[in-house]
PDB file of C-alpha atoms in Angstrom:
ATOM      1  CA  MET A1313     139.282  94.060 104.080  1.00 46.00           C
ATOM      2  CA  GLU A1314     138.437  97.555 105.219  1.00 48.00           C
ATOM      3  CA  ASN A1315     141.028  99.144 107.463  1.00 52.00           C
ATOM      4  CA  GLN A1316     139.233 100.342 110.589  1.00 52.00           C
ATOM      5  CA  ALA A1317     141.483 102.563 112.689  1.00 51.00           C
ATOM      6  CA  SER A1318     141.272 102.016 116.420  1.00 60.00           C
ATOM      7  CA  SER A1319     141.420 104.802 118.937  1.00 69.00           C
ATOM      8  CA  PRO A1320     144.456 104.931 121.217  1.00 73.00           C
ATOM      9  CA  SER A1321     142.286 103.810 124.132  1.00 86.00           C
ATOM     10  CA  LYS A1322     141.192 100.704 122.208  1.00 87.00           C
ATOM     11  CA  MET A1323     144.791  99.917 121.264  1.00 89.00           C
ATOM     12  CA  VAL A1324     145.906 100.155 124.871  1.00 91.00           C
ATOM     13  CA  SER A1325     142.924  98.089 125.965  1.00 91.00           C
ATOM     14  CA  ALA A1326     143.813  95.388 123.429  1.00 90.00           C
ATOM     15  CA  ALA A1327     147.433  95.328 124.578  1.00 92.00           C
ATOM     16  CA  LYS A1328     146.443  95.019 128.224  1.00 93.00           C
ATOM     17  CA  ARG A1329     143.953  92.274 127.401  1.00 92.00           C
ATOM     18  CA  VAL A1330     146.588  90.238 125.540  1.00 94.00           C
ATOM     19  CA  LEU A1331     149.169  90.658 128.301  1.00 95.00           C
ATOM     20  CA  GLY A1332     146.617  89.773 130.939  1.00 94.00           C
ATOM     21  CA  ILE A1333     145.577  86.588 129.132  1.00 94.00           C
ATOM     22  CA  GLU A1334     149.177  85.491 128.663  1.00 94.00           C
ATOM     23  CA  ALA A1335     150.160  86.435 132.233  1.00 95.00           C
ATOM     24  CA  ASP A1336     147.269  84.341 133.565  1.00 94.00           C
ATOM     25  CA  ALA A1337     148.419  81.428 131.411  1.00 95.00           C
ATOM     26  CA  LEU A1338     151.971  81.704 132.746  1.00 96.00           C
ATOM     27  CA  ARG A1339     150.689  81.652 136.322  1.00 96.00           C
ATOM     28  CA  LEU A1340     148.634  78.582 135.437  1.00 95.00           C
ATOM     29  CA  LEU A1341     151.739  76.896 134.018  1.00 96.00           C
ATOM     30  CA  SER A1342     153.696  77.765 137.158  1.00 95.00           C
ATOM     31  CA  ASP A1343     150.956  76.298 139.350  1.00 95.00           C
ATOM     32  CA  HIS A1344     150.665  73.181 137.174  1.00 93.00           C
ATOM     33  CA  LEU A1345     154.231  72.439 136.110  1.00 95.00           C
ATOM     34  CA  PRO A1346     154.312  69.344 133.862  1.00 95.00           C
ATOM     35  CA  ALA A1347     154.690  66.165 135.902  1.00 95.00           C
ATOM     36  CA  ASP A1348     157.644  65.030 133.778  1.00 96.00           C
ATOM     37  CA  PHE A1349     159.584  68.283 134.158  1.00 97.00           C
ATOM     38  CA  GLU A1350     162.081  67.024 136.738  1.00 96.00           C
ATOM     39  CA  ALA A1351     162.554  63.758 134.855  1.00 97.00           C
ATOM     40  CA  VAL A1352     163.293  65.710 131.661  1.00 97.00           C
ATOM     41  CA  VAL A1353     165.919  67.833 133.427  1.00 96.00           C
ATOM     42  CA  THR A1354     167.566  64.679 134.792  1.00 96.00           C
ATOM     43  CA  LEU A1355     167.461  63.036 131.356  1.00 96.00           C
ATOM     44  CA  ILE A1356     169.160  66.013 129.726  1.00 96.00           C
ATOM     45  CA  LEU A1357     171.790  66.221 132.463  1.00 93.00           C
ATOM     46  CA  ASN A1358     172.748  62.592 131.839  1.00 93.00           C
ATOM     47  CA  THR A1359     172.710  62.610 128.041  1.00 92.00           C
ATOM     48  CA  LYS A1360     175.964  62.039 126.167  1.00 90.00           C
ATOM     49  CA  GLY A1361     174.758  63.833 123.044  1.00 92.00           C
ATOM     50  CA  ARG A1362     172.761  66.935 122.217  1.00 93.00           C
ATOM     51  CA  VAL A1363     169.224  68.118 122.735  1.00 95.00           C
ATOM     52  CA  ILE A1364     167.646  68.214 119.270  1.00 95.00           C
ATOM     53  CA  ILE A1365     164.598  70.464 119.043  1.00 95.00           C
ATOM     54  CA  SER A1366     162.216  70.371 116.112  1.00 94.00           C
ATOM     55  CA  GLY A1367     158.995  72.060 115.134  1.00 92.00           C
ATOM     56  CA  ILE A1368     157.258  73.800 112.264  1.00 91.00           C
ATOM     57  CA  GLY A1369     155.815  77.284 111.825  1.00 91.00           C
ATOM     58  CA  LYS A1370     155.572  79.365 114.991  1.00 92.00           C
ATOM     59  CA  SER A1371     156.529  76.338 117.079  1.00 93.00           C
ATOM     60  CA  GLY A1372     159.672  76.064 114.979  1.00 93.00           C
ATOM     61  CA  HIS A1373     160.611  79.661 115.691  1.00 95.00           C
ATOM     62  CA  ILE A1374     160.133  79.075 119.410  1.00 95.00           C
ATOM     63  CA  GLY A1375     162.082  75.819 119.192  1.00 94.00           C
ATOM     64  CA  ASN A1376     164.964  77.595 117.507  1.00 93.00           C
ATOM     65  CA  LYS A1377     165.101  80.079 120.379  1.00 95.00           C
ATOM     66  CA  ILE A1378     164.953  77.340 123.018  1.00 96.00           C
ATOM     67  CA  ALA A1379     167.820  75.490 121.306  1.00 94.00           C
ATOM     68  CA  ALA A1380     169.881  78.682 121.241  1.00 92.00           C
ATOM     69  CA  THR A1381     169.170  79.368 124.925  1.00 91.00           C
ATOM     70  CA  LEU A1382     170.150  75.838 125.930  1.00 91.00           C
ATOM     71  CA  ALA A1383     173.333  75.936 123.863  1.00 88.00           C
ATOM     72  CA  SER A1384     174.409  79.268 125.336  1.00 82.00           C
ATOM     73  CA  THR A1385     173.845  78.097 128.898  1.00 84.00           C
ATOM     74  CA  GLY A1386     175.850  74.885 128.854  1.00 82.00           C
ATOM     75  CA  THR A1387     173.501  72.339 127.248  1.00 88.00           C
ATOM     76  CA  PRO A1388     174.657  71.289 123.745  1.00 89.00           C
ATOM     77  CA  SER A1389     171.593  71.755 121.580  1.00 91.00           C
ATOM     78  CA  SER A1390     170.588  72.166 117.938  1.00 92.00           C
ATOM     79  CA  PHE A1391     167.412  73.000 116.056  1.00 93.00           C
ATOM     80  CA  VAL A1392     166.420  70.720 113.193  1.00 91.00           C
ATOM     81  CA  HIS A1393     163.694  72.015 110.896  1.00 90.00           C
ATOM     82  CA  ALA A1394     161.005  69.346 110.627  1.00 86.00           C
ATOM     83  CA  SER A1395     160.598  69.668 106.859  1.00 86.00           C
ATOM     84  CA  GLU A1396     164.347  69.638 106.222  1.00 87.00           C
ATOM     85  CA  ALA A1397     164.618  66.559 108.418  1.00 82.00           C
ATOM     86  CA  SER A1398     162.518  64.668 105.870  1.00 80.00           C
ATOM     87  CA  HIS A1399     165.041  65.557 103.184  1.00 83.00           C
ATOM     88  CA  GLY A1400     168.274  64.440 104.783  1.00 76.00           C
ATOM     89  CA  ASP A1401     168.602  66.336 108.043  1.00 84.00           C
ATOM     90  CA  LEU A1402     167.505  63.278 110.034  1.00 88.00           C
ATOM     91  CA  GLY A1403     171.172  62.390 109.747  1.00 86.00           C
ATOM     92  CA  MET A1404     171.862  65.198 112.240  1.00 88.00           C
ATOM     93  CA  ILE A1405     170.120  63.182 114.966  1.00 92.00           C
ATOM     94  CA  THR A1406     172.285  60.476 116.569  1.00 91.00           C
ATOM     95  CA  ASN A1407     171.518  57.654 118.972  1.00 92.00           C
ATOM     96  CA  ASN A1408     173.176  59.636 121.782  1.00 93.00           C
ATOM     97  CA  ASP A1409     170.816  62.575 121.377  1.00 95.00           C
ATOM     98  CA  ILE A1410     167.483  63.537 122.903  1.00 96.00           C
ATOM     99  CA  VAL A1411     164.696  64.882 120.694  1.00 96.00           C
ATOM    100  CA  VAL A1412     162.158  67.508 121.730  1.00 97.00           C
ATOM    101  CA  LEU A1413     159.184  67.888 119.394  1.00 96.00           C
ATOM    102  CA  ILE A1414     156.953  70.947 119.712  1.00 96.00           C
ATOM    103  CA  SER A1415     153.362  70.961 118.472  1.00 94.00           C
ATOM    104  CA  ASN A1416     150.528  72.702 120.289  1.00 91.00           C
ATOM    105  CA  SER A1417     147.961  70.386 118.726  1.00 91.00           C
ATOM    106  CA  GLY A1418     150.228  67.342 118.878  1.00 91.00           C
ATOM    107  CA  GLU A1419     149.054  66.408 115.391  1.00 92.00           C
ATOM    108  CA  THR A1420     151.478  68.369 113.184  1.00 89.00           C
ATOM    109  CA  ARG A1421     151.957  66.196 110.102  1.00 89.00           C
ATOM    110  CA  GLU A1422     155.429  67.548 109.299  1.00 89.00           C
ATOM    111  CA  LEU A1423     156.791  66.105 112.551  1.00 92.00           C
ATOM    112  CA  SER A1424     155.889  62.529 111.635  1.00 92.00           C
ATOM    113  CA  ASP A1425     159.240  61.621 110.083  1.00 92.00           C
ATOM    114  CA  VAL A1426     161.234  62.910 113.055  1.00 93.00           C
ATOM    115  CA  LEU A1427     158.862  61.138 115.436  1.00 95.00           C
ATOM    116  CA  ALA A1428     159.180  57.866 113.511  1.00 93.00           C
ATOM    117  CA  HIS A1429     162.983  58.219 113.456  1.00 93.00           C
ATOM    118  CA  THR A1430     163.109  58.455 117.253  1.00 94.00           C
ATOM    119  CA  ARG A1431     160.927  55.367 117.629  1.00 94.00           C
ATOM    120  CA  ARG A1432     162.942  53.360 115.099  1.00 93.00           C
ATOM    121  CA  PHE A1433     166.296  54.064 116.782  1.00 94.00           C
ATOM    122  CA  SER A1434     165.091  54.255 120.414  1.00 94.00           C
ATOM    123  CA  ILE A1435     166.021  57.900 120.778  1.00 95.00           C
ATOM    124  CA  PRO A1436     164.398  59.490 123.853  1.00 96.00           C
ATOM    125  CA  LEU A1437     161.487  61.683 122.785  1.00 97.00           C
ATOM    126  CA  ILE A1438     160.110  64.649 124.722  1.00 97.00           C
ATOM    127  CA  GLY A1439     156.829  66.128 123.545  1.00 97.00           C
ATOM    128  CA  ILE A1440     155.662  69.676 124.222  1.00 96.00           C
ATOM    129  CA  SER A1441     151.961  70.102 123.529  1.00 95.00           C
ATOM    130  CA  SER A1442     148.677  71.188 125.098  1.00 93.00           C
ATOM    131  CA  ARG A1443     146.825  68.041 123.975  1.00 93.00           C
ATOM    132  CA  PRO A1444     147.441  65.058 126.281  1.00 93.00           C
ATOM    133  CA  GLY A1445     145.777  62.491 124.001  1.00 91.00           C
ATOM    134  CA  SER A1446     147.451  63.653 120.790  1.00 94.00           C
ATOM    135  CA  THR A1447     149.607  61.504 118.520  1.00 95.00           C
ATOM    136  CA  LEU A1448     152.762  63.291 119.700  1.00 95.00           C
ATOM    137  CA  MET A1449     152.064  62.941 123.397  1.00 95.00           C
ATOM    138  CA  ALA A1450     150.981  59.306 123.049  1.00 95.00           C
ATOM    139  CA  ALA A1451     154.316  58.498 121.366  1.00 95.00           C
ATOM    140  CA  ALA A1452     156.547  60.623 123.631  1.00 96.00           C
ATOM    141  CA  ASP A1453     158.641  59.051 126.378  1.00 96.00           C
ATOM    142  CA  TYR A1454     158.310  62.263 128.393  1.00 97.00           C
ATOM    143  CA  GLN A1455     155.468  64.761 128.223  1.00 96.00           C
ATOM    144  CA  LEU A1456     155.755  68.482 128.918  1.00 97.00           C
ATOM    145  CA  LEU A1457     152.036  69.138 128.870  1.00 96.00           C
ATOM    146  CA  LEU A1458     151.018  72.791 128.643  1.00 95.00           C
ATOM    147  CA  PRO A1459     147.882  73.754 130.601  1.00 93.00           C
ATOM    148  CA  PRO A1460     144.685  74.594 128.707  1.00 89.00           C
ATOM    149  CA  ALA A1461     144.684  78.344 128.161  1.00 90.00           C
ATOM    150  CA  PRO A1462     142.961  80.502 125.532  1.00 88.00           C
ATOM    151  CA  GLU A1463     144.968  82.112 122.758  1.00 90.00           C
ATOM    152  CA  ALA A1464     145.137  85.898 123.096  1.00 87.00           C
ATOM    153  CA  CYS A1465     144.116  86.256 119.455  1.00 83.00           C
ATOM    154  CA  PRO A1466     140.486  87.513 119.318  1.00 80.00           C
ATOM    155  CA  MET A1467     139.645  84.627 116.957  1.00 78.00           C
ATOM    156  CA  GLY A1468     141.433  82.134 119.179  1.00 69.00           C
ATOM    157  CA  MET A1469     143.460  80.896 116.220  1.00 74.00           C
ATOM    158  CA  ALA A1470     146.806  82.696 115.944  1.00 84.00           C
ATOM    159  CA  PRO A1471     149.513  81.120 118.147  1.00 86.00           C
ATOM    160  CA  THR A1472     149.968  83.626 120.959  1.00 92.00           C
ATOM    161  CA  THR A1473     149.432  82.235 124.439  1.00 93.00           C
ATOM    162  CA  SER A1474     150.554  78.767 123.328  1.00 93.00           C
ATOM    163  CA  THR A1475     153.895  80.020 121.985  1.00 95.00           C
ATOM    164  CA  THR A1476     154.444  82.114 125.107  1.00 96.00           C
ATOM    165  CA  LEU A1477     153.939  79.034 127.281  1.00 96.00           C
ATOM    166  CA  THR A1478     156.273  76.969 125.112  1.00 96.00           C
ATOM    167  CA  LEU A1479     158.961  79.629 125.291  1.00 96.00           C
ATOM    168  CA  ALA A1480     158.517  79.850 129.061  1.00 96.00           C
ATOM    169  CA  ILE A1481     158.851  76.084 129.595  1.00 97.00           C
ATOM    170  CA  GLY A1482     162.016  76.211 127.487  1.00 96.00           C
ATOM    171  CA  ASP A1483     163.425  78.974 129.687  1.00 95.00           C
ATOM    172  CA  ALA A1484     162.467  77.003 132.793  1.00 96.00           C
ATOM    173  CA  LEU A1485     164.376  73.980 131.473  1.00 96.00           C
ATOM    174  CA  ALA A1486     167.442  76.072 130.641  1.00 94.00           C
ATOM    175  CA  VAL A1487     167.590  77.728 134.058  1.00 93.00           C
ATOM    176  CA  ALA A1488     166.950  74.468 135.934  1.00 94.00           C
ATOM    177  CA  LEU A1489     169.818  72.880 133.990  1.00 93.00           C
ATOM    178  CA  MET A1490     172.080  75.864 134.695  1.00 88.00           C
ATOM    179  CA  GLU A1491     171.447  75.606 138.412  1.00 89.00           C
ATOM    180  CA  ALA A1492     171.881  71.832 138.421  1.00 90.00           C
ATOM    181  CA  ARG A1493     175.277  72.275 136.731  1.00 85.00           C
ATOM    182  CA  ASP A1494     176.239  75.247 138.920  1.00 81.00           C
ATOM    183  CA  PHE A1495     176.710  77.208 135.692  1.00 71.00           C
ATOM    184  CA  LYS A1496     178.476  80.472 136.588  1.00 66.00           C
ATOM    185  CA  ALA A1497     179.137  83.834 134.946  1.00 61.00           C
ATOM    186  CA  GLU A1498     182.575  82.743 133.781  1.00 57.00           C
ATOM    187  CA  ASN A1499     180.989  79.741 132.019  1.00 56.00           C
ATOM    188  CA  PHE A1500     178.427  82.041 130.441  1.00 60.00           C
ATOM    189  CA  ALA A1501     181.214  84.285 129.161  1.00 58.00           C
ATOM    190  CA  THR A1502     182.752  81.347 127.292  1.00 56.00           C
ATOM    191  CA  PHE A1503     179.657  81.171 125.076  1.00 58.00           C
ATOM    192  CA  HIS A1504     179.154  84.972 124.819  1.00 55.00           C
ATOM    193  CA  PRO A1505     182.548  86.452 123.879  1.00 56.00           C
ATOM    194  CA  GLY A1506     181.180  89.154 121.598  1.00 57.00           C
ATOM    195  CA  GLY A1507     179.212  92.337 122.046  1.00 57.00           C
ATOM    196  CA  LYS A1508     178.162  94.153 125.184  1.00 57.00           C
ATOM    197  CA  LEU A1509     177.285  90.975 127.055  1.00 59.00           C
ATOM    198  CA  GLY A1510     180.699  89.469 126.399  1.00 62.00           C
ATOM    199  CA  ALA A1511     182.372  92.657 127.543  1.00 64.00           C
ATOM    200  CA  GLN A1512     180.366  92.727 130.771  1.00 67.00           C
ATOM    201  CA  LEU A1513     181.500  89.173 131.486  1.00 71.00           C
ATOM    202  CA  SER A1514     185.182  89.829 130.809  1.00 81.00           C
ATOM    203  CA  THR A1515     187.535  89.521 133.746  1.00 87.00           C
ATOM    204  CA  VAL A1516     190.153  91.991 134.927  1.00 92.00           C
ATOM    205  CA  ALA A1517     192.860  89.576 133.758  1.00 93.00           C
ATOM    206  CA  GLN A1518     191.511  89.688 130.200  1.00 89.00           C
ATOM    207  CA  LEU A1519     191.665  93.494 129.993  1.00 90.00           C
ATOM    208  CA  MET A1520     194.508  94.549 132.282  1.00 94.00           C
ATOM    209  CA  HIS A1521     198.067  95.474 131.304  1.00 94.00           C
ATOM    210  CA  GLY A1522     200.537  92.833 132.413  1.00 94.00           C
ATOM    211  CA  VAL A1523     203.629  92.848 134.604  1.00 92.00           C
ATOM    212  CA  ASP A1524     205.904  94.243 131.868  1.00 92.00           C
ATOM    213  CA  GLU A1525     203.845  97.440 131.681  1.00 93.00           C
ATOM    214  CA  LEU A1526     203.424  98.017 135.406  1.00 95.00           C
ATOM    215  CA  PRO A1527     204.525 101.404 136.791  1.00 95.00           C
ATOM    216  CA  LEU A1528     206.304 100.430 140.025  1.00 96.00           C
ATOM    217  CA  VAL A1529     208.814 102.011 142.402  1.00 96.00           C
ATOM    218  CA  GLY A1530     210.236 101.044 145.777  1.00 96.00           C
ATOM    219  CA  LYS A1531     209.116 102.892 148.905  1.00 94.00           C
ATOM    220  CA  ASN A1532     212.508 104.642 149.209  1.00 95.00           C
ATOM    221  CA  THR A1533     212.571 105.839 145.592  1.00 96.00           C
ATOM    222  CA  THR A1534     213.147 109.581 145.114  1.00 95.00           C
ATOM    223  CA  MET A1535     210.262 111.625 143.806  1.00 94.00           C
ATOM    224  CA  GLU A1536     212.264 112.556 140.724  1.00 94.00           C
ATOM    225  CA  GLU A1537     212.387 108.866 139.782  1.00 95.00           C
ATOM    226  CA  VAL A1538     208.727 108.467 140.747  1.00 94.00           C
ATOM    227  CA  LEU A1539     207.716 111.232 138.318  1.00 94.00           C
ATOM    228  CA  ILE A1540     209.751 109.641 135.537  1.00 94.00           C
ATOM    229  CA  GLU A1541     208.039 106.273 136.159  1.00 94.00           C
ATOM    230  CA  MET A1542     204.578 107.863 136.225  1.00 93.00           C
ATOM    231  CA  THR A1543     205.062 109.734 132.954  1.00 90.00           C
ATOM    232  CA  SER A1544     206.956 107.021 131.074  1.00 91.00           C
ATOM    233  CA  LYS A1545     204.351 104.319 131.682  1.00 90.00           C
ATOM    234  CA  GLY A1546     201.454 106.621 130.820  1.00 88.00           C
ATOM    235  CA  PHE A1547     198.975 105.660 133.553  1.00 91.00           C
ATOM    236  CA  GLY A1548     199.271 108.841 135.633  1.00 89.00           C
ATOM    237  CA  THR A1549     200.042 106.740 138.695  1.00 95.00           C
ATOM    238  CA  THR A1550     202.630 104.318 140.027  1.00 96.00           C
ATOM    239  CA  GLY A1551     202.562 101.521 142.529  1.00 96.00           C
ATOM    240  CA  VAL A1552     204.831 101.613 145.564  1.00 97.00           C
ATOM    241  CA  THR A1553     206.298  98.320 146.714  1.00 96.00           C
ATOM    242  CA  GLU A1554     208.144  96.943 149.688  1.00 95.00           C
ATOM    243  CA  GLY A1555     209.938  93.872 148.471  1.00 94.00           C
ATOM    244  CA  GLU A1556     207.427  92.287 146.077  1.00 94.00           C
ATOM    245  CA  VAL A1557     204.351  93.515 147.936  1.00 96.00           C
ATOM    246  CA  LEU A1558     202.251  96.508 146.863  1.00 97.00           C
ATOM    247  CA  ILE A1559     201.949  98.837 149.852  1.00 96.00           C
ATOM    248  CA  GLY A1560     200.689 102.036 148.211  1.00 96.00           C
ATOM    249  CA  ILE A1561     200.200 104.133 145.090  1.00 96.00           C
ATOM    250  CA  VAL A1562     201.226 107.612 144.046  1.00 96.00           C
ATOM    251  CA  SER A1563     198.657 109.456 141.936  1.00 93.00           C
ATOM    252  CA  ASP A1564     198.279 113.001 140.644  1.00 90.00           C
ATOM    253  CA  GLY A1565     196.231 113.777 143.746  1.00 91.00           C
ATOM    254  CA  ASP A1566     199.063 112.631 146.009  1.00 92.00           C
ATOM    255  CA  LEU A1567     201.476 114.902 144.151  1.00 93.00           C
ATOM    256  CA  ARG A1568     199.218 117.925 144.670  1.00 91.00           C
ATOM    257  CA  ARG A1569     198.668 117.177 148.338  1.00 91.00           C
ATOM    258  CA  ASN A1570     202.428 117.015 148.972  1.00 92.00           C
ATOM    259  CA  MET A1571     203.528 119.828 146.690  1.00 91.00           C
ATOM    260  CA  ALA A1572     205.268 121.872 149.431  1.00 88.00           C
ATOM    261  CA  ASN A1573     207.946 119.264 150.175  1.00 88.00           C
ATOM    262  CA  LEU A1574     207.454 117.023 147.165  1.00 91.00           C
ATOM    263  CA  MET A1575     210.951 116.764 145.727  1.00 92.00           C
ATOM    264  CA  SER A1576     212.616 116.113 149.080  1.00 92.00           C
ATOM    265  CA  ALA A1577     210.280 113.236 149.951  1.00 93.00           C
ATOM    266  CA  LYS A1578     210.453 109.532 149.200  1.00 94.00           C
ATOM    267  CA  ALA A1579     207.767 107.518 147.412  1.00 94.00           C
ATOM    268  CA  GLY A1580     206.547 105.856 150.598  1.00 94.00           C
ATOM    269  CA  GLU A1581     206.062 109.224 152.275  1.00 95.00           C
ATOM    270  CA  VAL A1582     203.872 110.603 149.492  1.00 94.00           C
ATOM    271  CA  ALA A1583     201.928 107.453 148.609  1.00 95.00           C
ATOM    272  CA  THR A1584     198.394 106.586 149.599  1.00 94.00           C
ATOM    273  CA  LEU A1585     198.963 103.435 151.624  1.00 95.00           C
ATOM    274  CA  SER A1586     196.828 100.260 151.492  1.00 94.00           C
ATOM    275  CA  PRO A1587     195.276 101.233 148.136  1.00 94.00           C
ATOM    276  CA  VAL A1588     192.150  99.715 146.617  1.00 95.00           C
ATOM    277  CA  THR A1589     193.117  96.695 144.524  1.00 96.00           C
ATOM    278  CA  VAL A1590     191.326  93.948 142.595  1.00 96.00           C
ATOM    279  CA  ALA A1591     191.881  90.276 141.922  1.00 95.00           C
ATOM    280  CA  PRO A1592     192.621  89.245 138.317  1.00 95.00           C
ATOM    281  CA  ASP A1593     189.548  86.977 138.255  1.00 92.00           C
ATOM    282  CA  MET A1594     187.138  89.772 139.239  1.00 92.00           C
ATOM    283  CA  LEU A1595     184.598  90.659 136.559  1.00 88.00           C
ATOM    284  CA  ALA A1596     185.526  93.812 134.659  1.00 87.00           C
ATOM    285  CA  ALA A1597     182.047  95.197 135.333  1.00 87.00           C
ATOM    286  CA  GLN A1598     182.678  94.880 139.077  1.00 91.00           C
ATOM    287  CA  ALA A1599     186.007  96.679 138.683  1.00 92.00           C
ATOM    288  CA  LEU A1600     184.207  99.489 136.859  1.00 91.00           C
ATOM    289  CA  ALA A1601     181.688  99.771 139.691  1.00 92.00           C
ATOM    290  CA  LEU A1602     184.591 100.030 142.151  1.00 93.00           C
ATOM    291  CA  MET A1603     186.200 102.783 140.070  1.00 93.00           C
ATOM    292  CA  ASN A1604     182.953 104.722 140.021  1.00 92.00           C
ATOM    293  CA  GLU A1605     182.427 104.266 143.748  1.00 92.00           C
ATOM    294  CA  ARG A1606     185.955 105.418 144.662  1.00 90.00           C
ATOM    295  CA  LYS A1607     186.161 108.025 141.862  1.00 91.00           C
ATOM    296  CA  ILE A1608     189.444 106.616 140.518  1.00 91.00           C
ATOM    297  CA  THR A1609     190.581 105.740 137.009  1.00 91.00           C
ATOM    298  CA  THR A1610     193.141 102.986 137.639  1.00 94.00           C
ATOM    299  CA  LEU A1611     193.251  99.809 139.699  1.00 96.00           C
ATOM    300  CA  PHE A1612     196.186  97.550 140.425  1.00 97.00           C
ATOM    301  CA  ALA A1613     195.497  93.832 140.203  1.00 97.00           C
ATOM    302  CA  VAL A1614     197.280  91.764 142.848  1.00 96.00           C
ATOM    303  CA  ASP A1615     197.677  88.073 143.608  1.00 95.00           C
ATOM    304  CA  GLU A1616     196.929  86.292 146.902  1.00 95.00           C
ATOM    305  CA  ALA A1617     200.192  87.595 148.391  1.00 95.00           C
ATOM    306  CA  ASN A1618     199.345  91.191 147.382  1.00 96.00           C
ATOM    307  CA  ARG A1619     202.004  91.219 144.696  1.00 96.00           C
ATOM    308  CA  PRO A1620     201.083  93.402 141.696  1.00 96.00           C
ATOM    309  CA  VAL A1621     200.362  91.396 138.536  1.00 97.00           C
ATOM    310  CA  GLY A1622     198.613  93.989 136.371  1.00 96.00           C
ATOM    311  CA  ILE A1623     196.987  97.387 136.089  1.00 96.00           C
ATOM    312  CA  LEU A1624     193.555  98.283 134.723  1.00 95.00           C
ATOM    313  CA  HIS A1625     192.692 101.741 133.413  1.00 92.00           C
ATOM    314  CA  LEU A1626     189.234 103.169 132.791  1.00 90.00           C
ATOM    315  CA  HIS A1627     190.179 103.544 129.126  1.00 89.00           C
ATOM    316  CA  ASP A1628     190.676  99.768 128.906  1.00 87.00           C
ATOM    317  CA  LEU A1629     187.091  99.287 130.065  1.00 86.00           C
ATOM    318  CA  LEU A1630     185.817 101.871 127.599  1.00 84.00           C
ATOM    319  CA  ARG A1631     187.638 100.250 124.670  1.00 81.00           C
ATOM    320  CA  ALA A1632     186.274  96.824 125.612  1.00 78.00           C
ATOM    321  CA  GLY A1633     182.719  98.156 125.819  1.00 79.00           C
ATOM    322  CA  VAL A1634     182.311  97.485 129.542  1.00 78.00           C
ATOM    323  CA  ALA A1635     181.704 101.128 130.429  1.00 64.00           C
TER     324      ALA A1635
END
């Protein structure tokens, strides 16, 4: 086939045309959400097993992504390749599971063994397709019917719009399930411990230095002892306590501001009182934002009674990949 180079204007025009077609299809899906959508969410919420998703070709790739999204947002889910299912992987599907089969035409031959397995063992079957009268949708207990929309491919053959709609309905399911379960950031962090995302979802408690490493002095401590505590603990600051309660901090800035009478003063006289503190369960990313806002490099973590339980340094956030 002869390679005919397109001008930049034609390339941009093609891109805009594709995005426009798919955007229109997504709006159509939003306006005509499948009638069984709410029932499917309820079914998944009440299942004792996993959501098994299966498909072939492009639908399989989309199904794999949907399974991964569900699993990472609190819904146990696995992808079973339709062809592999016919060669032993049907054993991965149990009577406690729910099966989602994806086929735009609803007539994908490779899905027949998985479909038959669900009917034989009375396993709930959800079909995702754009053909209401297809074999898949006729057999399915629940139908997630995609609206009729043209493929963005100029020949109308390559899966483009149809896979976008399937991916979108999968995302809609995942988010609806998250909200129904009140799935929070700390839950999300459990399934995303690695990489930048995991770091952003870390809490102060996970990154802070504990009680044994805290630089602390009483409010009547001499400044000579304060300086020793600041340098020995290596944070460039120290907390000032009254009893067990944190009442202030002494930083390098406090030392400079009180240089004239520094060595004759007590810790409580030099300290910045009522300092900015954080709770141990605060997200590390929020602590970083607070550091940036206040232009500070350390934060004491305190409990409900304002007793110091840890200290967080900017370097801890950098090492963890939060900053």
